[in-house]
Amino acid sequence: MKKDTDYIQAVNNSTSPKSLPTLLRQVKENSISILLAQLENLFSSCDDLFFDLSSRAESNQEQNLYFESMREVRLKKNGVIACFKSEIETGFHQLASPGASKTKHQQDSNHPEHHSNLSLVQNDILEQDVAISSMSSKARANSQEALYHLTLRFDYLTPHSSVDQNNNPLDPQQICNYFANASKLLELNIKARIILLKQFDRIVTSKLASVYSSANNLLIDAGTLPKTERYKKSSPKAEQSPAQPIQPNVEFDLEELSSILALIRNQSPEQLATIIPNYTAYSANHGPAISNLELVNLLTTIQHNISPIQDSEPQLAEDLRQIIELILSNQEDNTPEKSVHQPDDDVINLVAMFFEFVLDDKSLPLPAQALISRLQIPTLKIALRDKTFFSNGKHPARQLINFIAETSIGLDDSAQHNKDRLYSLLAKITQDIIDNFTDDDSIFSEKLSELQSFSEKNEHKSKLIEKRTEQAAEGQARTKLAKLMAQKIMFEKLETSALPDAISEFLTTHWLNLLVLVHLKHGEESPEWIDAAQLIDDLIWASLRHQDTKSQQRYESIKPNLLQRISVGMNQISVTSEAANEHLASIEKTLDKLASGAHSDLLTRPLSAAQASQLGHQPGGGSKSWQDMTGVERQQARYKQLTYEYIRKAEQLPLQTWISYTDHKSGNVTRCKLSVKLEASDTYVFVNRFGFKVLEKARKDFACDMQAGRAVILNSSNIFDRAMSQVLGNLNSASSPKPEKI
């Protein structure tokens, strides 16, 4: 038999440790201290669990398996703990070594003898690897943000190495691999090994957040990247960061845009109308050209005459091209319409195309479109005066338009806008600019600051509400899952049993409630859950006819313990002592009748339809054949077969993504954002801009809604940059030479 020290010595000699930087050493020692304490709890729990499982084993072989596993864990747990500690230390030393890119687990797997020394067969290895992968993925998701920040800080502390999830010694994948390597000391059957790994998941990996929090706080206190967003050395993968991607400001060269427009103008009027339907060549008018200054002054006069928004529904501002045509028209006589200089012509058409994009953008709610459209004259005036406007991504007017679009994406089209504080502020801001802007751009900076201040205050409130919404939804999901699991195990055990009414009623009501409570408090892999589920089997067995002496003796021996367990369970679900005593007396009386054979008047029957329904089973719920389906059912079946692509889209959808949801019955449209994906119930929770839950959808139902067009993903990136990028793309496409038809 391999000794514990043999493997530990091999691990310690596998690398030549290099002295760690002080901070990394402190993090290592602190993390090891937390993890080893959790590992002690793990082995204590496993000892109890294996003993409990052995006492309920259905065969001698199974009982021996659990007894041997318990003995193996007791004898070698100290060696496993020492080996686990050594694995972590090796991971940290490899991190500090220049060029460290592989963990020890990865390096070992490259050697052909890696699996030759294992006693597990290939299928067992695969089963273990699947369990480890599932554990590490779940732990990463649960501690995504803290793990991301810790990875950045490790990367900062190791200038000669790039740190990511593949070589971070505290990443869940590495922690799980460390334990898998250490537990090779234990000669366990794969069944017992999987139980051990599940306990490791429940007691260690599910609590890695405390390790990450402690490590991050230690490094922050030492001055290591207090603000990780300023760190630029490494580029972690997008999935590690929970933050939304930074939206760059796109710069457009006016000369380049003008040269493209010049190429387009060479097209015939018919072709031009097809390429850019609303393009107008104001410079081609036959009248005299008005100067840039005169054009700006005329625009200012019209701007200052724009009326404020009334309490009624917001109306779109007058089309910019109509305003220009009004300025250039000569209503006094029949002289030709005035023209503008070519550079001004290009600016007018570009700004007009931008606002046409805004009014066609489905990601913007109608109120936001109306408000932004009121800024078309001020925007045109800026672009006419400042030729760098299109190339200056930081211009306050561009930033203000972008921020209005960003903050208003959650405005509901059907809301009472005059009572909405955000809408009222946006209306005030746009009207202040209309009334007061002449040629001083600073008003845009002032209004931007005003809107940002308002947004920060409201965002803080909405985040608090959203966090509470998320916690409530998670609690409801856990409760729902607990109820489903309790119903499932109860139905599976009672489906083929015929029991007296007193027993079946007790199990499908009171004991079902206890199963829900145990699942919520302890989980499905816990000894408490196993014991509660085992009581169902014990009570079913006790309700059988016991005619042979051995069965009768066993019944008499387990009866006191059985009633005691029922009594303890009743206390846990807060049943009154009177009611509990009544149920116990009824159960004991029923069991005694069955055991004595005096049960001629005692009816036993399978689950009733009402009880089966209470356990979540609906009779006749099987699938129909294609021939038996109606036309609508066949259409639905085809529809379901097409949703795989959209299921993937739903799974990959980032949190905080805005969605436009159309109710298929009422037709009402709700704007909401994805707040949380609940793993327990496989559902998505959507909140409004205030943080309150408005929808909760199963993942597959959400995918079907996306496919049907009821759920539409909204684009919340910078509106100005999106619009001008599309305008530039359309112009480039229009100006490209088309192949001649042969």
XYZ file of C-alpha atoms in Angstrom, residues 339-629:
291
model
C -28.616 77.730 -51.673
C -25.886 76.913 -49.156
C -22.197 76.341 -49.588
C -21.167 72.755 -50.214
C -19.496 72.158 -46.783
C -22.687 73.369 -45.065
C -24.754 71.175 -47.394
C -22.742 68.109 -46.294
C -23.161 68.964 -42.605
C -26.940 69.467 -42.967
C -27.404 66.101 -44.682
C -25.184 64.265 -42.175
C -27.004 65.720 -39.155
C -30.370 65.003 -40.797
C -29.349 61.391 -41.431
C -28.313 61.061 -37.786
C -31.724 62.194 -36.514
C -33.489 59.971 -39.042
C -31.588 57.052 -37.502
C -32.697 58.152 -34.022
C -36.347 58.218 -35.079
C -36.052 54.747 -36.648
C -34.107 53.178 -33.761
C -36.289 50.509 -32.122
C -33.979 50.405 -29.097
C -35.079 53.912 -28.124
C -38.522 54.352 -26.596
C -40.804 56.856 -28.331
C -40.504 59.453 -25.524
C -36.707 59.410 -25.870
C -36.939 59.746 -29.650
C -39.189 62.777 -29.249
C -36.897 64.419 -26.689
C -33.695 63.864 -28.678
C -35.361 65.092 -31.878
C -35.881 68.477 -30.154
C -32.085 68.902 -30.137
C -31.668 68.704 -33.916
C -31.383 72.482 -34.476
C -28.846 73.019 -31.637
C -26.861 70.014 -32.909
C -26.882 71.310 -36.483
C -25.721 74.748 -35.309
C -22.767 73.199 -33.472
C -21.806 71.056 -36.482
C -22.015 74.088 -38.808
C -19.792 76.191 -36.545
C -17.372 73.479 -35.394
C -15.991 71.327 -38.198
C -14.371 69.005 -35.615
C -17.749 68.047 -34.133
C -17.902 64.692 -35.937
C -14.321 63.795 -35.013
C -14.564 64.879 -31.364
C -16.050 62.003 -29.404
C -15.858 64.007 -26.180
C -17.893 66.971 -27.377
C -20.449 67.697 -24.620
C -23.358 67.770 -27.099
C -22.517 64.267 -28.313
C -22.054 63.056 -24.741
C -25.360 64.569 -23.662
C -27.274 62.930 -26.528
C -25.615 59.591 -25.751
C -26.438 59.883 -22.043
C -30.063 60.864 -22.687
C -30.445 57.741 -24.822
C -28.699 55.578 -22.223
C -30.734 56.764 -19.232
C -34.057 56.715 -21.077
C -33.810 53.214 -22.555
C -36.082 51.938 -19.789
C -38.819 54.537 -20.279
C -42.148 52.853 -20.878
C -44.089 54.084 -23.912
C -47.385 53.704 -22.074
C -46.364 55.472 -18.858
C -47.795 58.785 -17.646
C -44.808 60.882 -18.635
C -45.850 64.051 -16.834
C -45.540 62.101 -13.544
C -42.169 60.550 -14.396
C -39.264 62.400 -12.760
C -36.714 61.284 -15.358
C -38.891 62.276 -18.286
C -39.692 65.637 -16.669
C -35.981 66.335 -16.158
C -35.127 65.366 -19.747
C -37.922 67.605 -21.042
C -36.611 70.471 -18.901
C -33.031 69.933 -20.105
C -33.966 69.935 -23.781
C -36.191 73.014 -23.332
C -33.423 74.889 -21.449
C -31.078 74.249 -24.382
C -33.723 75.359 -26.891
C -34.410 78.571 -24.941
C -30.843 79.531 -24.005
C -28.348 78.065 -26.458
C -26.960 80.462 -29.020
C -23.258 79.809 -29.476
C -21.908 78.826 -26.029
C -21.420 75.044 -25.901
C -20.932 75.085 -22.126
C -24.685 74.719 -21.620
C -24.385 71.127 -22.865
C -21.728 70.415 -20.228
C -23.926 71.940 -17.517
C -26.961 69.904 -18.535
C -24.866 66.752 -18.831
C -23.627 67.231 -15.239
C -27.189 67.851 -14.079
C -28.421 64.648 -15.705
C -25.453 62.609 -14.448
C -26.032 63.799 -10.879
C -29.699 62.830 -11.064
C -28.821 59.471 -12.633
C -26.220 58.599 -9.967
C -28.690 59.198 -7.131
C -31.414 57.166 -8.781
C -29.044 54.418 -9.900
C -27.928 53.910 -6.287
C -31.546 53.465 -5.210
C -32.409 51.191 -8.114
C -29.364 48.979 -7.455
C -30.408 48.515 -3.833
C -33.936 47.603 -4.925
C -32.591 45.319 -7.665
C -30.352 43.553 -5.135
C -33.329 42.944 -2.860
C -35.349 41.779 -5.851
C -32.571 39.372 -6.780
C -32.346 38.003 -3.226
C -36.108 37.536 -3.045
C -36.139 35.784 -6.424
C -33.290 33.498 -5.381
C -35.167 32.606 -2.206
C -38.318 31.843 -4.173
C -36.317 29.765 -6.659
C -34.717 27.739 -3.871
C -38.124 27.170 -2.312
C -39.579 26.115 -5.656
C -36.684 23.726 -6.272
C -37.015 22.292 -2.765
C -40.726 21.684 -3.313
C -40.108 20.035 -6.697
C -37.414 17.754 -5.278
C -39.613 16.842 -2.302
C -42.554 16.067 -4.584
C -40.341 14.052 -6.931
C -38.808 11.794 -4.298
C -42.123 11.346 -2.499
C -43.936 10.352 -5.700
C -41.162 7.977 -6.772
C -41.335 6.160 -3.438
C -45.133 6.056 -3.141
C -46.021 5.465 -6.792
C -46.095 1.660 -6.492
C -47.065 1.427 -2.806
C -50.445 0.704 -1.299
C -50.722 2.271 2.163
C -53.372 2.905 4.796
C -54.933 6.352 4.585
C -53.371 7.491 7.857
C -49.863 6.724 6.563
C -50.273 8.126 3.030
C -51.971 11.307 4.281
C -49.181 11.872 6.790
C -46.455 11.403 4.180
C -48.047 13.533 1.439
C -48.768 16.446 3.762
C -46.609 16.751 6.880
C -43.577 14.769 5.777
C -43.626 16.448 2.382
C -43.364 19.801 4.173
C -40.437 18.473 6.194
C -38.625 17.406 3.009
C -39.016 20.929 1.626
C -37.603 22.410 4.833
C -34.658 19.983 4.952
C -33.788 20.647 1.305
C -33.806 24.402 1.943
C -31.645 24.188 5.048
C -29.236 21.388 4.207
C -29.413 20.504 0.511
C -29.930 17.310 -1.445
C -26.588 15.699 -0.603
C -26.842 16.224 3.155
C -27.255 13.453 5.759
C -30.424 15.208 6.934
C -32.025 14.877 3.478
C -30.948 11.252 3.159
C -32.417 10.484 6.578
C -35.721 12.240 5.804
C -36.026 10.355 2.513
C -35.061 7.079 4.151
C -37.896 7.436 6.657
C -40.373 7.149 3.781
C -38.877 3.756 2.839
C -38.831 2.660 6.473
C -42.463 3.642 6.983
C -43.507 1.885 3.762
C -41.685 -1.271 4.870
C -43.252 -1.075 8.340
C -46.678 -0.920 6.664
C -46.206 -4.300 4.942
C -47.438 -7.643 6.256
C -44.742 -9.242 8.392
C -45.566 -12.911 8.737
C -42.104 -14.379 9.291
C -40.395 -14.169 12.671
C -37.348 -12.307 11.386
C -39.437 -9.518 9.825
C -41.539 -9.216 12.951
C -38.447 -8.942 15.105
C -36.996 -6.265 12.812
C -40.294 -4.372 12.929
C -40.281 -4.366 16.712
C -36.664 -3.182 16.783
C -37.083 -0.254 14.354
C -40.517 0.882 15.516
C -39.375 3.044 18.499
C -36.684 4.742 16.426
C -39.131 5.248 13.565
C -41.683 6.959 15.798
C -38.946 9.021 17.424
C -37.725 10.285 14.026
C -41.289 11.170 13.057
C -41.705 13.090 16.327
C -38.490 15.057 15.771
C -39.541 15.845 12.211
C -42.962 17.095 13.325
C -41.283 19.467 15.772
C -39.137 20.886 12.967
C -42.169 21.901 10.898
C -43.799 23.590 13.886
C -46.742 21.216 14.251
C -48.429 21.761 17.618
C -47.699 19.153 20.283
C -51.371 18.127 20.350
C -51.487 17.572 16.599
C -48.128 15.800 16.628
C -49.238 13.423 19.374
C -52.456 12.736 17.498
C -50.598 11.853 14.294
C -48.086 9.691 16.158
C -50.855 7.805 17.940
C -52.705 7.238 14.656
C -49.558 6.006 12.896
C -48.573 3.715 15.776
C -52.083 2.274 15.995
C -52.148 1.651 12.263
C -48.738 -0.020 12.266
C -49.635 -2.231 15.223
C -52.797 -3.383 13.482
C -50.820 -4.267 10.383
C -48.146 -6.055 12.392
C -50.643 -8.086 14.429
C -52.585 -9.162 11.371
C -55.802 -7.643 12.748
C -56.311 -5.387 9.807
C -59.374 -6.776 8.099
C -61.070 -3.391 8.489
C -57.921 -1.477 7.447
C -57.927 -0.425 3.815
C -54.692 0.009 1.910
C -54.698 1.724 -1.447
C -52.339 3.456 -3.867
C -52.025 7.207 -4.181
C -55.280 8.946 -4.979
C -55.503 11.314 -7.943
C -55.613 14.257 -5.526
C -52.479 13.049 -3.720
C -50.653 12.441 -7.013
C -51.579 15.968 -8.106
C -50.328 17.304 -4.784
C -47.001 15.642 -5.577
C -46.842 17.383 -8.954
C -47.906 14.400 -11.063
C -50.551 14.993 -13.711
C -52.068 11.801 -15.146
C -52.074 11.607 -18.924
C -49.167 14.014 -19.224
C -47.333 11.894 -21.760
C -46.594 13.053 -25.309
C -48.928 12.351 -28.217
C -47.925 10.686 -31.425
C -47.679 12.828 -34.557
C -50.878 11.252 -35.928
C -52.828 12.079 -32.756
C -51.767 15.735 -32.684
